[in-house]
CSV table of C-alpha atoms and ligand atoms in Angstrom, one decimal:
chain,number,residue,atom,x,y,z
A,1,MET,CA,0.0,0.0,0.0
A,2,ILE,CA,1.2,3.5,-0.8
A,3,ARG,CA,0.2,6.5,1.4
A,4,PHE,CA,0.7,10.1,0.6
A,5,LEU,CA,-0.4,13.5,1.9
A,6,VAL,CA,-1.6,16.2,-0.4
A,7,PHE,CA,-2.1,19.9,0.4
A,8,CYS,CA,-2.4,23.1,-1.6
A,9,ASP,CA,-3.0,26.8,-1.8
A,10,LEU,CA,-1.5,27.7,1.6
A,11,HIS,CA,-0.7,31.2,0.2
A,12,MET,CA,1.8,31.9,3.0
A,13,GLU,CA,1.8,35.7,2.2
A,14,ASP,CA,-2.0,35.9,3.0
A,15,CYS,CA,-1.7,34.1,6.4
A,16,VAL,CA,-0.5,35.4,9.8
A,17,ASP,CA,0.0,31.8,10.9
A,18,GLY,CA,1.4,30.3,7.6
A,19,MET,CA,4.4,28.7,9.3
A,20,GLU,CA,2.3,27.2,12.0
A,21,ARG,CA,-0.1,25.8,9.4
A,22,LEU,CA,2.8,24.3,7.4
A,23,GLU,CA,4.3,22.8,10.5
A,24,ARG,CA,0.9,21.1,11.4
A,25,ILE,CA,0.7,19.6,7.9
A,26,LEU,CA,4.3,18.3,8.0
A,27,ASN,CA,3.8,16.9,11.5
A,28,HIS,CA,0.7,15.1,10.4
A,29,ALA,CA,2.7,13.6,7.5
A,30,LYS,CA,5.3,12.4,10.0
A,31,GLU,CA,2.8,10.9,12.4
A,32,GLU,CA,1.0,9.1,9.6
A,33,GLN,CA,4.4,8.0,8.2
A,34,VAL,CA,3.4,8.8,4.6
A,35,ASP,CA,5.6,7.8,1.7
A,36,PHE,CA,5.7,11.3,0.3
A,37,ILE,CA,4.0,14.7,0.3
A,38,VAL,CA,2.6,16.6,-2.7
A,39,SER,CA,2.1,20.4,-2.6
A,40,LEU,CA,-0.4,21.3,-5.4
A,41,GLY,CA,0.9,24.9,-5.7
A,42,ASP,CA,0.2,28.5,-4.6
A,43,LEU,CA,2.4,27.7,-1.6
A,44,CYS,CA,4.2,31.1,-1.3
A,45,PHE,CA,5.9,33.8,-3.4
A,46,PRO,CA,9.5,32.7,-4.3
A,47,THR,CA,11.0,35.5,-2.2
A,48,GLU,CA,13.5,35.7,0.6
A,49,ASP,CA,11.0,36.0,3.4
A,50,HIS,CA,9.7,32.5,2.5
A,51,ILE,CA,13.1,30.8,2.7
A,52,PRO,CA,12.3,29.6,6.3
A,53,ALA,CA,9.2,27.8,4.9
A,54,MET,CA,11.3,26.0,2.3
A,55,GLU,CA,13.8,25.1,5.0
A,56,LEU,CA,11.0,23.6,7.2
A,57,ILE,CA,9.8,21.6,4.2
A,58,ARG,CA,13.3,20.3,3.3
A,59,SER,CA,14.0,19.3,6.9
A,60,CYS,CA,10.8,17.2,7.4
A,61,GLY,CA,12.5,14.0,6.4
A,62,ILE,CA,9.8,13.0,3.8
A,63,PRO,CA,10.1,13.6,0.1
A,64,VAL,CA,8.0,16.6,-0.9
A,65,TYR,CA,7.0,17.1,-4.6
A,66,HIS,CA,5.9,20.6,-5.7
A,67,THR,CA,3.4,21.6,-8.4
A,68,ILE,CA,3.6,25.0,-10.0
A,69,GLY,CA,0.6,27.2,-9.1
A,70,ASN,CA,-0.3,30.5,-10.8
A,71,HIS,CA,0.6,32.5,-7.7
A,72,ASP,CA,4.1,30.9,-7.7
A,73,VAL,CA,4.7,32.6,-11.1
A,74,GLN,CA,2.4,35.6,-11.1
A,75,ASP,CA,5.3,38.1,-10.9
A,76,TRP,CA,8.3,35.7,-11.5
A,77,GLU,CA,9.7,33.8,-14.4
A,78,ILE,CA,9.3,30.0,-14.1
A,79,GLU,CA,13.1,29.6,-13.8
A,80,GLN,CA,13.0,31.6,-10.6
A,81,SER,CA,10.2,29.6,-9.1
A,82,LEU,CA,11.8,26.3,-10.0
A,83,GLN,CA,15.0,27.4,-8.3
A,84,PHE,CA,13.2,28.5,-5.2
A,85,LEU,CA,11.2,25.3,-5.0
A,86,GLY,CA,14.3,23.1,-5.7
A,87,LYS,CA,12.6,21.7,-8.8
A,88,GLU,CA,14.5,20.8,-12.0
A,89,LYS,CA,11.6,20.8,-14.4
A,90,PRO,CA,8.2,22.4,-14.4
A,91,TYR,CA,6.5,19.0,-15.0
A,92,GLU,CA,7.9,15.6,-13.9
A,93,ALA,CA,7.0,12.0,-13.0
A,94,PHE,CA,8.3,9.6,-10.4
A,95,GLU,CA,7.6,6.0,-9.6
A,96,MET,CA,6.9,4.2,-6.4
A,97,GLY,CA,6.0,0.5,-6.3
A,98,GLU,CA,3.7,-0.3,-9.1
A,99,TYR,CA,2.6,3.3,-9.6
A,100,ARG,CA,3.7,6.3,-11.5
A,101,PHE,CA,2.9,9.8,-10.1
A,102,ILE,CA,2.8,12.6,-12.7
A,103,ILE,CA,3.0,16.2,-11.8
A,104,LEU,CA,1.8,18.6,-14.5
A,105,ASP,CA,2.4,22.3,-14.9
A,106,THR,CA,-0.9,23.9,-16.1
A,107,CYS,CA,0.3,27.5,-15.7
A,108,TYR,CA,0.6,28.4,-19.4
A,109,TRP,CA,-1.4,30.6,-21.8
A,110,LYS,CA,-1.9,30.4,-25.6
A,111,SER,CA,-2.2,33.2,-28.1
A,112,GLU,CA,-2.2,33.4,-31.9
A,113,THR,CA,1.6,33.4,-31.8
A,114,GLY,CA,2.3,30.4,-29.6
A,115,GLU,CA,2.1,28.8,-26.1
A,116,TYR,CA,3.9,30.5,-23.2
A,117,HIS,CA,4.4,30.1,-19.5
A,118,PHE,CA,2.8,32.5,-17.0
A,119,PRO,CA,3.2,35.3,-16.2
A,120,ASN,CA,1.4,37.0,-19.2
A,121,LYS,CA,3.0,40.3,-18.6
A,122,GLN,CA,1.9,41.7,-22.0
A,123,ARG,CA,-1.7,41.0,-21.1
A,124,ILE,CA,-2.2,39.6,-24.6
A,125,PRO,CA,-5.7,38.2,-25.1
A,126,SER,CA,-5.2,34.5,-24.7
A,127,LEU,CA,-6.6,31.1,-23.7
A,128,TYR,CA,-5.6,30.1,-20.2
A,129,PRO,CA,-4.8,28.1,-18.2
A,130,TRP,CA,-3.4,25.9,-20.9
A,131,VAL,CA,-1.4,22.7,-21.2
A,132,PRO,CA,0.9,23.1,-24.2
A,133,LYS,CA,1.5,20.5,-26.9
A,134,GLU,CA,5.0,19.5,-25.8
A,135,GLN,CA,3.7,18.6,-22.3
A,136,ARG,CA,0.6,16.8,-23.7
A,137,ASP,CA,2.9,14.7,-25.8
A,138,TRP,CA,5.1,13.9,-22.8
A,139,LEU,CA,2.0,13.1,-20.7
A,140,ASN,CA,0.8,10.7,-23.5
A,141,GLU,CA,4.2,9.0,-23.4
A,142,GLN,CA,4.0,8.6,-19.6
A,143,LEU,CA,0.7,6.9,-19.8
A,144,SER,CA,1.5,4.6,-22.7
A,145,ASP,CA,3.3,1.8,-21.0
A,146,GLY,CA,0.3,0.6,-19.0
A,147,LYS,CA,1.7,1.6,-15.6
A,148,LYS,CA,-1.0,2.7,-13.2
A,149,CYS,CA,-0.9,6.5,-12.8
A,150,VAL,CA,-2.0,9.3,-10.5
A,151,VAL,CA,-1.9,12.8,-12.0
A,152,PHE,CA,-1.4,16.0,-10.1
A,153,SER,CA,-2.1,19.5,-11.4
A,154,HIS,CA,-2.7,23.0,-9.9
A,155,MET,CA,-5.7,23.8,-12.0
A,156,SER,CA,-8.5,21.3,-12.5
A,157,LEU,CA,-8.5,19.1,-15.6
A,158,VAL,CA,-12.3,19.1,-15.6
A,159,ASN,CA,-13.9,22.1,-13.9
A,160,PRO,CA,-15.8,24.0,-16.5
A,161,PHE,CA,-16.6,27.1,-14.4
A,162,MET,CA,-15.3,30.2,-16.2
A,163,ARG,CA,-11.5,29.9,-16.3
A,164,ARG,CA,-11.0,27.7,-13.2
A,165,GLY,CA,-10.1,24.6,-15.1
A,166,ILE,CA,-7.7,24.4,-18.0
A,167,ALA,CA,-9.0,25.7,-21.3
A,168,ASN,CA,-8.0,22.6,-23.3
A,169,LYS,CA,-9.3,20.1,-20.7
A,170,GLU,CA,-10.8,18.0,-23.5
A,171,ASP,CA,-7.4,17.4,-25.0
A,172,ILE,CA,-6.2,16.0,-21.6
A,173,GLN,CA,-9.3,13.9,-21.1
A,174,GLN,CA,-8.8,12.4,-24.6
A,175,ILE,CA,-5.2,11.4,-23.7
A,176,PHE,CA,-6.6,9.6,-20.6
A,177,GLU,CA,-9.0,7.5,-22.7
A,178,GLY,CA,-8.0,3.8,-22.5
A,179,LYS,CA,-5.1,4.6,-20.1
A,180,ASN,CA,-4.5,3.5,-16.5
A,181,VAL,CA,-5.3,6.8,-14.8
A,182,LEU,CA,-6.4,5.9,-11.3
A,183,LEU,CA,-6.9,9.4,-9.9
A,184,CYS,CA,-6.4,13.1,-10.7
A,185,MET,CA,-5.9,15.7,-8.0
A,186,ASN,CA,-5.9,19.5,-8.3
A,187,GLY,CA,-5.9,22.6,-6.1
A,188,HIS,CA,-6.5,26.2,-7.2
A,189,ASP,CA,-10.3,26.2,-6.6
A,190,HIS,CA,-10.1,26.7,-2.9
A,191,GLY,CA,-12.9,24.2,-2.3
A,192,SER,CA,-13.4,20.5,-2.3
A,193,ASP,CA,-15.1,18.3,-4.9
A,194,LEU,CA,-15.1,15.0,-6.7
A,195,LYS,CA,-16.1,14.7,-10.3
A,196,LYS,CA,-16.0,11.5,-12.4
A,197,ILE,CA,-15.5,11.7,-16.2
A,198,GLY,CA,-14.8,8.8,-18.5
A,199,GLY,CA,-14.3,6.5,-15.5
A,200,VAL,CA,-11.6,8.8,-14.0
A,201,PRO,CA,-12.1,10.4,-10.6
A,202,TYR,CA,-11.0,14.1,-10.4
A,203,TYR,CA,-10.6,15.2,-6.8
A,204,THR,CA,-10.2,18.9,-5.9
A,205,VAL,CA,-8.2,19.5,-2.6
A,206,SER,CA,-9.3,22.4,-0.4
A,207,SER,CA,-6.9,25.2,0.4
A,208,ALA,CA,-4.8,24.8,3.5
A,209,SER,CA,-5.8,28.3,4.6
A,210,GLN,CA,-8.8,29.9,3.0
A,211,PHE,CA,-11.8,30.2,0.7
A,212,CYS,CA,-10.9,33.2,-1.4
A,213,TRP,CA,-14.1,34.9,-2.6
A,214,TRP,CA,-14.5,37.8,-5.0
A,215,SER,CA,-17.6,39.6,-6.2
A,216,ALA,CA,-19.0,39.0,-9.7
A,217,ASP,CA,-17.5,42.4,-10.9
A,218,GLY,CA,-14.2,41.4,-9.3
A,219,ARG,CA,-14.0,44.5,-7.2
A,220,LYS,CA,-14.6,43.0,-3.8
A,221,VAL,CA,-12.4,40.3,-2.4
A,222,GLU,CA,-12.6,38.5,0.9
A,223,ASN,CA,-10.4,35.8,2.3
A,224,LEU,CA,-12.5,33.4,4.5
A,225,PHE,CA,-9.9,31.7,6.6
A,226,TYR,CA,-10.3,28.2,8.0
A,227,LYS,CA,-9.3,27.4,11.6
A,228,ASP,CA,-7.2,24.4,10.5
A,229,PRO,CA,-4.9,23.7,7.6
A,230,LEU,CA,-7.1,21.5,5.4
A,231,HIS,CA,-5.3,18.6,3.6
A,232,VAL,CA,-5.9,15.0,2.7
A,233,ILE,CA,-4.1,11.6,3.1
A,234,VAL,CA,-4.5,9.2,0.2
A,235,GLU,CA,-4.1,5.4,0.5
A,236,LEU,CA,-3.8,3.3,-2.6
A,237,ASP,CA,-4.2,-0.4,-2.4
A,238,GLU,CA,-5.2,-3.1,-4.8
A,239,ASP,CA,-9.0,-2.6,-4.3
A,240,GLU,CA,-9.6,0.9,-3.2
A,241,ILE,CA,-8.4,4.5,-3.2
A,242,ARG,CA,-9.1,6.0,0.1
A,243,ILE,CA,-9.1,9.8,0.4
A,244,GLN,CA,-9.1,10.7,4.1
A,245,GLY,CA,-10.1,14.4,4.4
A,246,MET,CA,-10.8,16.5,7.4
A,247,ALA,CA,-13.3,19.1,8.7
A,248,SER,CA,-12.7,22.5,10.1
A,249,ASP,CA,-14.7,25.8,10.5
A,250,PHE,CA,-14.3,29.3,9.3
A,251,GLU,CA,-12.4,31.7,11.6
A,252,GLY,CA,-14.6,34.8,10.9
A,253,LEU,CA,-16.6,35.5,7.8
A,254,ARG,CA,-18.7,32.6,6.4
A,255,PRO,CA,-19.9,32.0,2.8
A,256,GLU,CA,-23.5,33.2,3.7
A,257,ASP,CA,-21.9,36.5,4.8
A,258,VAL,CA,-20.8,37.0,1.2
A,259,GLY,CA,-24.1,35.8,-0.2
A,260,ILE,CA,-23.3,32.1,-0.9
A,261,ASP,CA,-26.1,30.3,0.9
A,262,ASP,CA,-25.7,27.0,-1.1
A,263,TYR,CA,-22.0,26.7,-0.4
A,264,ARG,CA,-21.2,26.1,-4.1
A,265,TRP,CA,-18.9,28.5,-5.8
A,266,ASN,CA,-16.6,28.3,-8.8
A,267,GLY,CA,-17.8,24.8,-9.5
A,268,VAL,CA,-16.8,23.4,-6.1
A,269,ASP,CA,-18.1,22.9,-2.5
A,270,VAL,CA,-16.9,25.6,-0.2
A,271,HIS,CA,-17.8,24.1,3.2
A,272,PRO,CA,-14.7,24.3,5.4
A,273,VAL,CA,-13.8,20.6,4.7
A,274,ALA,CA,-11.6,18.5,2.6
A,275,GLN,CA,-14.0,15.8,1.5
A,276,SER,CA,-13.4,12.1,2.3
A,277,HIS,CA,-14.1,9.4,-0.3
A,278,VAL,CA,-13.6,5.7,-0.7
A,279,LEU,CA,-13.3,4.9,-4.4
A,280,LYS,CA,-13.5,1.3,-5.7
A,281,ARG,CA,-10.7,0.7,-8.1
A,282,THR,CA,-11.8,-0.3,-11.6
A,283,LYS,CA,-8.2,-0.3,-13.0
B,1,FE2,FE1,-4.8,29.5,-4.7
B,2,FE2,FE1,-4.2,29.0,-8.0
């Protein structure tokens, strides 16, 4: 059995207690003796004041794999973010036991002239987020030897709500057809959800700090912080995929205070929880 912890969207710069939240996540990983940890992105800006957070992560004694999030490259080139995170490539794969774990980089945009990594400093009208052809070809290759795979990405590969999910999601779903994709996991949506498309479960991991709400005209923004750093532990065995989530509460403002009575927003559930699920394996 393989066990791993997944967290995302800590947004250290937004939190007064970012280090404490990170420490709690890492301590839980140690207590649970997971095989590895995945950060699904939007961890912190790649700046000097966040070096202690990276040192804490490196000293935890468990391998930590990073996914590039839009906030990790909103004002920085990808090379700077990679160097900060200690990553060699923006997308990568690693194997453990009978499984291959694939980490995508969905932080690209596409215009008439080509496919480019964030940031889009020129503000050229474009399609985004986007997974470029080169990465799609690489993904297809990774899935083509029949190995059972789990795919991680910052943005959703299925969420159709405005520009939450990647714009060329159908291209990715098509690559998955007939392949051994056991599970996809994403962050970015600051909520929790499970969608099943083409027999593949797509699970969205809640933020480790907050539900970030903004008004329809984009003028008003509120960060609705959770009391606890939400994250999940995933167990893979021969029969099941068990996603062990957790529940928390809001620290102050709640969704109904910003007019969200049904707790659905941006295509996900915004209760202060990371949903738990037991999925029967079909592959
Ligand atoms: Fe985020
Ligand atoms: Fe994000």
